[in-house]
CSV table of C-alpha atoms and ligand atoms in Angstrom, one decimal:
chain,number,residue,atom,x,y,z
A,1,MET,CA,121.1,136.4,104.7
A,2,PRO,CA,122.3,132.8,105.1
A,3,LYS,CA,120.5,130.3,102.8
A,4,THR,CA,120.5,127.5,105.4
A,5,VAL,CA,118.4,127.4,108.5
A,6,SER,CA,117.8,125.3,111.6
A,7,GLY,CA,114.5,124.6,113.2
A,8,PHE,CA,112.6,125.4,110.0
A,9,SER,CA,110.0,122.8,110.5
A,10,LYS,CA,109.1,124.5,113.9
A,11,PHE,CA,108.4,127.8,112.2
A,12,ASN,CA,104.7,128.6,111.6
A,13,LYS,CA,103.7,129.0,108.0
A,14,LEU,CA,104.2,132.8,107.8
A,15,GLU,CA,107.6,132.5,109.4
A,16,LYS,CA,108.6,129.9,106.9
A,17,ILE,CA,107.5,132.1,104.0
A,18,ASN,CA,109.2,135.2,105.5
A,19,TRP,CA,112.5,133.3,105.9
A,20,LEU,CA,112.2,131.9,102.4
A,21,VAL,CA,111.4,135.2,100.8
A,22,SER,CA,114.3,136.9,102.6
A,23,ALA,CA,116.9,134.2,101.9
A,24,PHE,CA,116.0,133.4,98.3
A,25,PHE,CA,113.9,136.3,96.9
A,26,ASN,CA,115.5,139.5,98.2
A,27,ASP,CA,112.4,140.2,100.4
A,28,ASP,CA,110.2,140.4,97.3
A,29,GLU,CA,106.7,141.0,98.7
A,30,ASN,CA,105.3,139.7,95.4
A,31,VAL,CA,106.6,136.2,96.1
A,32,LYS,CA,104.9,136.3,99.5
A,33,ASP,CA,101.6,137.3,97.8
A,34,ILE,CA,101.8,134.5,95.3
A,35,LEU,CA,102.3,131.9,98.0
A,36,ILE,CA,99.5,133.3,100.2
A,37,GLN,CA,97.0,133.7,97.4
A,38,TYR,CA,96.9,129.9,97.0
A,39,TRP,CA,96.0,129.4,100.7
A,40,ASN,CA,92.5,128.1,101.0
A,41,LYS,CA,90.1,130.5,102.8
A,42,ASN,CA,88.5,127.6,104.6
A,43,GLU,CA,90.9,127.2,107.5
A,44,VAL,CA,89.9,123.7,108.3
A,45,LEU,CA,90.5,122.6,104.8
A,46,GLN,CA,93.9,124.4,104.7
A,47,ASP,CA,94.9,122.8,108.0
A,48,LEU,CA,94.1,119.4,106.5
A,49,HIS,CA,96.4,120.1,103.6
A,50,ASP,CA,99.1,121.6,105.7
A,51,ASP,CA,99.3,118.4,107.7
A,52,PHE,CA,99.7,116.0,104.7
A,53,ILE,CA,103.4,116.8,104.5
A,54,GLU,CA,106.0,118.7,106.4
A,55,ASN,CA,106.9,122.3,105.7
A,56,THR,CA,103.8,123.2,103.7
A,57,ILE,CA,103.8,126.8,102.7
A,58,SER,CA,101.1,126.9,100.1
A,59,ASN,CA,99.0,124.7,97.8
A,60,PHE,CA,100.0,123.7,94.3
A,61,TYR,CA,96.8,123.4,92.1
A,62,LEU,CA,96.4,120.9,89.3
A,63,PRO,CA,93.3,120.8,87.2
A,64,TYR,CA,90.7,118.3,88.3
A,65,ALA,CA,88.6,117.2,85.4
A,66,VAL,CA,86.1,114.4,84.5
A,67,SER,CA,86.1,112.3,81.4
A,68,PRO,CA,82.5,111.1,80.8
A,69,ASN,CA,81.0,108.3,78.6
A,70,PHE,CA,83.2,105.4,79.6
A,71,ILE,CA,81.4,102.1,79.5
A,72,ILE,CA,83.3,99.5,81.4
A,73,ASN,CA,81.8,95.9,81.8
A,74,GLY,CA,78.5,97.4,80.8
A,75,ARG,CA,78.6,100.1,83.5
A,76,GLU,CA,78.7,103.9,82.7
A,77,TYR,CA,81.4,106.0,84.3
A,78,ALA,CA,82.6,109.6,84.4
A,79,ILE,CA,86.2,109.2,85.3
A,80,PRO,CA,87.9,111.8,87.4
A,81,MET,CA,91.4,112.9,86.2
A,82,THR,CA,94.0,115.2,87.7
A,83,ILE,CA,96.6,116.2,85.2
A,84,GLU,CA,98.3,119.4,83.8
A,85,GLU,CA,98.8,118.1,80.2
A,86,SER,CA,96.3,119.9,78.0
A,87,SER,CA,95.2,117.1,75.6
A,88,VAL,CA,94.9,114.1,78.0
A,89,VAL,CA,91.3,114.6,79.2
A,90,ALA,CA,90.0,115.6,75.8
A,91,ALA,CA,91.6,112.5,74.3
A,92,ALA,CA,90.1,110.2,77.0
A,93,SER,CA,86.7,111.7,76.5
A,94,LEU,CA,86.8,111.2,72.7
A,95,VAL,CA,88.0,107.7,73.0
A,96,ALA,CA,85.3,106.9,75.7
A,97,LYS,CA,82.6,108.1,73.3
A,98,PHE,CA,84.1,106.2,70.4
A,99,TRP,CA,84.1,102.8,72.2
A,100,SER,CA,80.8,103.4,73.9
A,101,THR,CA,79.2,102.8,70.5
A,102,ARG,CA,81.3,99.7,69.9
A,103,GLY,CA,80.5,97.6,73.0
A,104,GLY,CA,82.6,99.6,75.5
A,105,PHE,CA,85.6,98.4,77.5
A,106,LYS,CA,85.9,95.0,79.1
A,107,ALA,CA,88.2,94.6,82.1
A,108,ASN,CA,89.0,91.9,84.6
A,109,VAL,CA,91.4,91.6,87.5
A,110,ILE,CA,93.8,88.7,87.0
A,111,SER,CA,95.4,88.6,90.5
A,112,THR,CA,95.8,90.9,93.5
A,113,THR,CA,98.8,89.6,95.4
A,114,LYS,CA,101.2,92.1,96.9
A,115,ILE,CA,104.7,91.5,98.0
A,116,GLY,CA,107.0,92.5,100.9
A,117,GLN,CA,110.5,91.4,101.7
A,118,VAL,CA,112.8,91.1,104.7
A,119,HIS,CA,116.3,91.4,103.2
A,120,PHE,CA,119.1,89.9,105.3
A,121,MET,CA,122.7,88.7,105.3
A,122,TYR,CA,123.8,85.3,106.5
A,123,GLU,CA,127.2,83.8,106.3
A,124,GLY,CA,126.5,80.4,107.9
A,125,ASN,CA,125.4,77.1,106.7
A,126,LYS,CA,122.3,77.2,104.4
A,127,ALA,CA,120.7,74.0,105.8
A,128,GLU,CA,120.9,75.5,109.3
A,129,LEU,CA,119.2,78.7,108.1
A,130,GLU,CA,116.4,76.6,106.5
A,131,ASN,CA,116.0,74.7,109.7
A,132,HIS,CA,115.7,78.0,111.6
A,133,PHE,CA,113.1,79.2,109.1
A,134,ASN,CA,111.0,76.0,109.2
A,135,LYS,CA,111.0,76.0,113.0
A,136,LYS,CA,110.1,79.7,113.1
A,137,LYS,CA,107.6,79.8,110.3
A,138,GLU,CA,104.4,79.3,112.4
A,139,HIS,CA,105.7,82.0,114.9
A,140,LEU,CA,106.3,84.4,112.1
A,141,TYR,CA,102.5,84.3,111.4
A,142,LYS,CA,101.7,84.4,115.1
A,143,VAL,CA,103.7,87.6,115.8
A,144,THR,CA,101.7,89.4,113.1
A,145,GLU,CA,98.3,88.3,114.4
A,146,ASN,CA,97.5,91.6,116.0
A,147,ILE,CA,98.4,93.6,112.9
A,148,THR,CA,96.6,91.2,110.5
A,149,LYS,CA,93.4,90.8,112.7
A,150,ASN,CA,91.3,93.4,110.9
A,151,MET,CA,92.7,92.6,107.5
A,152,ARG,CA,91.9,88.9,108.0
A,153,LYS,CA,88.3,89.9,108.9
A,154,ARG,CA,88.1,91.6,105.5
A,155,GLY,CA,89.4,88.5,103.7
A,156,GLY,CA,93.1,89.5,103.5
A,157,GLY,CA,96.3,88.9,105.4
A,158,ILE,CA,99.6,87.1,104.8
A,159,LEU,CA,99.4,84.5,102.1
A,160,ASP,CA,102.8,83.0,102.4
A,161,ILE,CA,106.3,83.5,103.8
A,162,GLU,CA,109.1,82.0,101.8
A,163,LEU,CA,112.8,81.8,102.5
A,164,ARG,CA,114.7,82.7,99.3
A,165,ASP,CA,118.4,82.1,98.6
A,166,LYS,CA,119.7,85.1,96.7
A,167,THR,CA,123.4,84.3,97.1
A,168,SER,CA,123.9,83.7,93.4
A,169,GLU,CA,123.1,87.4,92.9
A,170,LEU,CA,124.9,88.8,96.0
A,171,GLU,CA,127.1,87.0,98.5
A,172,ASN,CA,125.4,86.0,101.7
A,173,TYR,CA,122.1,87.6,100.7
A,174,TYR,CA,118.8,85.9,101.6
A,175,GLN,CA,115.3,87.2,102.0
A,176,LEU,CA,112.0,86.3,103.4
A,177,HIS,CA,109.7,86.9,100.5
A,178,VAL,CA,106.2,87.5,101.9
A,179,THR,CA,103.0,87.6,99.9
A,180,PHE,CA,99.9,89.5,101.0
A,181,GLU,CA,96.3,90.1,100.1
A,182,THR,CA,95.3,93.6,101.2
A,183,VAL,CA,91.8,93.7,99.8
A,184,ASP,CA,90.6,97.3,99.3
A,185,SER,CA,93.7,99.0,100.8
A,186,MET,CA,96.9,99.6,99.0
A,187,GLY,CA,98.4,98.1,102.1
A,188,ALA,CA,101.9,99.8,102.3
A,189,ASN,CA,101.7,100.4,106.1
A,190,PHE,CA,100.1,97.1,106.8
A,191,ILE,CA,102.8,95.2,104.8
A,192,ASN,CA,105.7,97.1,106.3
A,193,SER,CA,104.4,96.6,109.8
A,194,CYS,CA,104.0,92.9,109.2
A,195,LEU,CA,107.5,92.7,107.8
A,196,GLU,CA,109.1,94.5,110.7
A,197,ALA,CA,107.3,92.2,113.2
A,198,ILE,CA,108.4,89.1,111.2
A,199,ALA,CA,112.0,90.3,111.0
A,200,ASP,CA,112.1,90.8,114.8
A,201,GLU,CA,110.9,87.3,115.4
A,202,PHE,CA,113.2,85.8,112.7
A,203,LYS,CA,116.4,87.5,113.7
A,204,LYS,CA,119.2,85.7,115.6
A,205,GLU,CA,122.8,86.6,116.2
A,206,ASP,CA,124.2,85.3,112.9
A,207,ILE,CA,121.4,86.8,110.8
A,208,GLN,CA,122.0,90.5,109.9
A,209,ILE,CA,118.7,92.1,109.0
A,210,VAL,CA,119.4,94.8,106.4
A,211,MET,CA,115.9,96.1,105.8
A,212,CYS,CA,112.2,95.3,105.6
A,213,ILE,CA,110.1,96.9,102.9
A,214,LEU,CA,107.2,96.2,100.6
A,215,SER,CA,107.9,95.9,96.9
A,216,ASN,CA,106.4,98.2,94.3
A,217,TYR,CA,107.0,95.6,91.7
A,218,VAL,CA,103.7,93.6,91.8
A,219,PRO,CA,103.5,91.5,88.7
A,220,GLU,CA,100.8,89.4,90.4
A,221,CYS,CA,98.6,92.4,91.2
A,222,LEU,CA,97.5,92.5,87.6
A,223,VAL,CA,94.6,93.7,85.6
A,224,HIS,CA,93.5,93.2,82.0
A,225,ALA,CA,91.4,95.7,79.9
A,226,GLU,CA,90.4,95.5,76.3
A,227,VAL,CA,88.3,96.8,73.5
A,228,SER,CA,87.4,95.0,70.2
A,229,CYS,CA,85.3,95.6,67.1
A,230,LYS,CA,85.1,94.6,63.5
A,231,VAL,CA,88.1,96.1,61.6
A,232,ASP,CA,85.5,97.8,59.2
A,233,ASP,CA,84.0,99.6,62.2
A,234,LEU,CA,87.2,101.2,63.3
A,235,TYR,CA,87.5,104.0,60.7
A,236,ALA,CA,85.2,105.4,58.0
A,237,GLU,CA,87.8,104.9,55.3
A,238,ASN,CA,90.9,102.8,54.9
A,239,SER,CA,90.0,100.9,58.0
A,240,GLU,CA,92.1,97.8,57.2
A,241,VAL,CA,95.3,99.8,56.5
A,242,LEU,CA,94.9,102.0,59.6
A,243,ALA,CA,94.1,99.0,61.9
A,244,GLN,CA,97.2,97.4,60.6
A,245,LYS,CA,99.2,100.6,61.5
A,246,PHE,CA,97.9,100.2,65.1
A,247,VAL,CA,99.4,96.7,65.2
A,248,GLN,CA,102.6,97.9,63.6
A,249,ALA,CA,102.8,100.8,66.1
A,250,ILE,CA,102.8,98.2,68.9
A,251,GLN,CA,105.3,96.0,67.1
A,252,ILE,CA,107.6,99.0,66.8
A,253,ALA,CA,107.3,99.7,70.5
A,254,ASN,CA,108.2,96.1,71.2
A,255,ALA,CA,111.2,96.3,68.9
A,256,GLU,CA,112.5,99.7,70.0
A,257,PRO,CA,112.7,100.7,73.7
A,258,HIS,CA,113.0,104.4,72.8
A,259,ARG,CA,109.6,104.2,71.3
A,260,ALA,CA,108.2,101.9,74.0
A,261,VAL,CA,109.1,104.4,76.7
A,262,THR,CA,107.1,107.1,75.0
A,263,HIS,CA,104.3,104.7,74.1
A,264,ASN,CA,104.0,103.7,77.8
A,265,LYS,CA,104.4,107.3,78.9
A,266,GLY,CA,101.2,108.0,77.0
A,267,ILE,CA,99.5,105.1,78.8
A,268,MET,CA,100.6,106.5,82.1
A,269,ASN,CA,99.1,109.9,81.2
A,270,GLY,CA,95.7,108.2,81.7
A,271,VAL,CA,96.7,105.9,84.5
A,272,ASP,CA,98.4,108.6,86.7
A,273,ALA,CA,95.6,111.1,86.2
A,274,VAL,CA,93.1,108.7,87.8
A,275,VAL,CA,95.6,107.4,90.3
A,276,LEU,CA,96.1,111.0,91.5
A,277,ALA,CA,92.5,111.9,91.5
A,278,THR,CA,91.6,109.0,93.7
A,279,GLY,CA,94.4,109.7,96.2
A,280,ASN,CA,96.6,106.8,95.2
A,281,ASP,CA,100.4,106.7,95.0
A,282,PHE,CA,101.4,107.4,91.4
A,283,ARG,CA,105.1,106.9,92.0
A,284,ALA,CA,104.5,103.4,93.1
A,285,ILE,CA,102.3,102.7,90.1
A,286,GLU,CA,104.8,104.2,87.7
A,287,ALA,CA,107.7,102.2,89.2
A,288,GLY,CA,105.7,99.0,89.1
A,289,ALA,CA,104.4,99.5,85.6
A,290,HIS,CA,107.7,100.3,84.0
A,291,ALA,CA,109.4,97.3,85.8
A,292,PHE,CA,106.6,95.1,84.4
A,293,ALA,CA,107.2,96.5,80.9
A,294,ALA,CA,110.8,95.3,81.2
A,295,ARG,CA,110.0,91.9,82.9
A,296,ASN,CA,111.4,89.8,80.1
A,297,GLY,CA,114.7,91.7,80.0
A,298,LYS,CA,113.7,94.2,77.3
A,299,TYR,CA,111.5,97.2,77.8
A,300,LYS,CA,108.3,96.7,75.8
A,301,SER,CA,104.8,98.0,75.3
A,302,LEU,CA,102.2,97.5,78.0
A,303,THR,CA,99.5,97.3,75.3
A,304,ASN,CA,98.9,94.8,72.5
A,305,ALA,CA,96.8,94.7,69.4
A,306,THR,CA,95.8,92.0,66.9
A,307,ILE,CA,93.7,91.6,63.8
A,308,GLU,CA,92.1,88.2,63.5
A,309,ASN,CA,89.2,87.1,61.4
A,310,GLY,CA,88.3,90.7,60.7
A,311,ILE,CA,88.3,91.6,64.4
A,312,PHE,CA,90.5,94.3,65.8
A,313,LYS,CA,91.4,93.7,69.4
A,314,PHE,CA,93.4,96.1,71.6
A,315,TRP,CA,94.3,95.4,75.2
A,316,ILE,CA,96.5,96.2,78.2
A,317,GLU,CA,97.9,94.2,81.0
A,318,ILE,CA,99.3,96.3,83.8
A,319,PRO,CA,100.1,95.8,87.5
A,320,LEU,CA,98.2,98.3,89.7
A,321,ALA,CA,98.5,98.1,93.5
A,322,LEU,CA,95.7,100.5,94.5
A,323,GLY,CA,93.5,101.3,97.5
A,324,THR,CA,90.0,102.6,97.9
A,325,VAL,CA,90.3,102.8,101.7
A,326,GLY,CA,93.2,104.0,103.8
A,327,GLY,CA,96.0,106.5,102.9
A,328,LEU,CA,94.8,109.7,101.4
A,329,THR,CA,91.7,108.1,99.6
A,330,LYS,CA,89.1,109.3,102.1
A,331,LEU,CA,91.2,112.0,103.8
A,332,HIS,CA,91.5,114.3,100.8
A,333,PRO,CA,88.0,115.7,100.1
A,334,LEU,CA,88.6,115.5,96.3
A,335,SER,CA,89.9,111.9,96.4
A,336,LYS,CA,86.8,111.0,98.5
A,337,LEU,CA,84.6,112.7,95.9
A,338,SER,CA,86.4,111.0,93.1
A,339,LEU,CA,85.7,107.6,94.6
A,340,GLU,CA,82.0,108.6,95.2
A,341,LEU,CA,81.8,109.7,91.5
A,342,LEU,CA,83.0,106.2,90.6
A,343,GLU,CA,80.3,104.8,93.0
A,344,ASN,CA,82.7,103.7,95.7
A,345,PRO,CA,84.6,101.0,93.8
A,346,SER,CA,86.4,98.1,95.4
A,347,ALA,CA,90.2,98.2,94.8
A,348,LYS,CA,89.6,95.6,92.1
A,349,GLU,CA,87.0,97.8,90.3
A,350,LEU,CA,89.4,100.7,90.6
A,351,MET,CA,92.1,98.6,89.0
A,352,GLU,CA,89.8,97.9,86.1
A,353,ILE,CA,88.8,101.6,85.7
A,354,ILE,CA,92.4,102.8,85.8
A,355,ALA,CA,93.6,100.1,83.3
A,356,VAL,CA,90.8,101.3,81.0
A,357,ALA,CA,92.0,105.0,81.4
A,358,GLY,CA,95.5,103.9,80.3
A,359,LEU,CA,94.3,101.9,77.4
A,360,ALA,CA,92.1,104.7,76.2
A,361,GLN,CA,95.0,107.1,76.3
A,362,ASN,CA,97.1,104.7,74.2
A,363,PHE,CA,94.3,104.3,71.8
A,364,ALA,CA,94.0,108.1,71.4
A,365,ALA,CA,97.8,108.5,71.0
A,366,LEU,CA,98.2,105.7,68.4
A,367,ARG,CA,95.1,106.8,66.5
A,368,ALA,CA,96.5,110.3,66.2
A,369,LEU,CA,100.1,109.3,65.5
A,370,THR,CA,99.2,106.9,62.8
A,371,THR,CA,96.8,109.3,61.0
A,372,THR,CA,97.0,113.1,61.4
A,373,GLY,CA,100.0,113.2,63.7
A,374,ILE,CA,100.0,114.2,67.3
A,375,GLN,CA,100.6,117.9,67.0
A,376,LYS,CA,97.3,118.8,65.4
A,377,GLY,CA,95.1,117.9,68.4
A,378,HIS,CA,97.9,118.6,70.9
A,379,MET,CA,98.6,122.2,69.7
A,380,LYS,CA,94.8,122.9,69.4
A,381,MET,CA,94.6,122.2,73.1
A,382,HIS,CA,97.8,124.1,73.8
A,383,LEU,CA,96.5,127.1,72.0
A,384,THR,CA,94.8,128.6,75.0
A,385,ASN,CA,98.0,128.2,77.1
A,386,ILE,CA,99.9,130.2,74.4
A,387,ILE,CA,97.2,132.8,74.3
A,388,LYS,CA,97.4,133.2,78.1
A,389,GLN,CA,101.1,133.5,78.1
A,390,LEU,CA,100.8,136.4,75.6
A,391,GLY,CA,98.4,138.1,78.0
A,392,ALA,CA,95.6,138.4,75.5
A,393,SER,CA,92.3,139.9,76.5
A,394,GLU,CA,89.0,137.9,76.3
A,395,GLU,CA,88.2,139.5,73.0
A,396,GLU,CA,91.6,138.7,71.5
A,397,LYS,CA,91.4,135.2,72.9
A,398,ALA,CA,88.0,134.6,71.2
A,399,PHE,CA,89.4,136.0,67.9
A,400,LEU,CA,92.5,133.8,68.0
A,401,ILE,CA,90.6,130.6,68.8
A,402,ASP,CA,88.3,131.4,65.9
A,403,TYR,CA,91.3,132.3,63.6
A,404,PHE,CA,93.0,129.0,64.3
A,405,GLU,CA,89.9,126.8,63.9
A,406,HIS,CA,91.1,125.6,60.5
A,407,LYS,CA,94.8,126.6,60.7
A,408,THR,CA,97.9,124.8,62.0
A,409,VAL,CA,98.7,126.0,65.5
A,410,THR,CA,102.4,126.6,66.2
A,411,HIS,CA,103.8,128.9,68.9
A,412,ASN,CA,105.2,131.3,66.2
A,413,ALA,CA,102.0,131.4,64.2
A,414,VAL,CA,100.0,132.3,67.4
A,415,VAL,CA,102.5,135.0,68.4
A,416,GLU,CA,102.4,136.4,64.8
A,417,ALA,CA,98.6,136.5,64.7
A,418,TYR,CA,98.5,138.1,68.2
A,419,ASN,CA,101.1,140.8,67.2
A,420,LYS,CA,98.9,141.7,64.3
A,421,LEU,CA,96.1,142.3,66.6
A,422,VAL,CA,97.8,144.6,69.1
B,1,LIG,C1,102.4,112.7,75.2
B,1,LIG,O1,102.3,113.0,76.5
B,1,LIG,C2,102.2,111.2,75.0
B,1,LIG,C3,102.5,110.6,73.6
B,1,LIG,O2,103.8,111.0,73.3
B,1,LIG,C4,102.3,109.1,73.7
B,1,LIG,C5,102.8,108.4,72.5
B,1,LIG,O3,103.6,108.9,71.8
B,1,LIG,O4,102.3,107.2,72.3
B,1,LIG,C6,101.6,111.2,72.6
């Protein structure tokens, strides 16, 4: 059976599965069963999911959880999170509770500007190009009027169009650098449509348009979130030393990119989980956040901490281009529900909530790392996964969870304890 195929996208779902199972799984019926068992019995819902992407053959479940007790700017939230990593939601919930008795989280959006660029090559005289741009500039707005009409009604649109000379970085390379306000939508399609219309109007025979595309690097779509309390209120014992370790942990991340990447990965555990649960694009958020972390030429922490006059302050600044309308946000029933759970936030409010989720994760990670170590909590959460892998019965599971209540969980220790049981 050949392992390549033509016209695959035209096959219906069962035909696709049959082909796949024949070509790659020796006609193993079990594979077919696994794929089919994840189909939703509600056909309308399944059709909806089938149509999100091409060649859908099944659904891939991720847990959908909530993390309650977050207080953000004085409002109470239960934050929806979609993630497979066992300790993330538990950590978020603990930290939410912890800060809820210390004034909660404060967050504010610093800016909301998004960016798109028309990249082009031009070999001619720069003054002539500038002339052409200045003459055309008004028209460049005009040709987008149809596209921007609704956005303008909502308070958004094109903020500015700039001609940028990039020839010092690449011979003959210029760009139209366009800034946008997209209000409550992430705005990717809106931005790209505007850029293509602009490029069409701007082009002339000696301008070679290479491409038009939004940028996922959005340092001016920025949100700040923070917590603070008296150093003495942070821990029951040794508070001063442990608070200091927090500050040192961030200094280490700033000094050492190997640590900074892991440090920021922990932040993104919280960020991505909410981004995903609200139907936003986590790849865009990831790319933008990491570029921001390296904005000064060295990859550094997205969070910061200080101790001043006996006050511990811990904060994050992170670019988040998000939408609460458009895209998948209202189309996927669970994203819609997530947004309802968050009381239908504006994109700005969602930026604040997600920045808080990232900050909370980092607080949880640094607190564990600088005290007990990460494995204690992590392995406790992972215990049920190991028990499941071993195929333990409900009774054995209950015994093992009880047995490890006050013992160190390692994979070997669980296997040994289980083997003694069976
Ligand atoms: C694990 O997913 C995340 C951490 O490694 C983050 C960190 O080290 O700060 C615990």
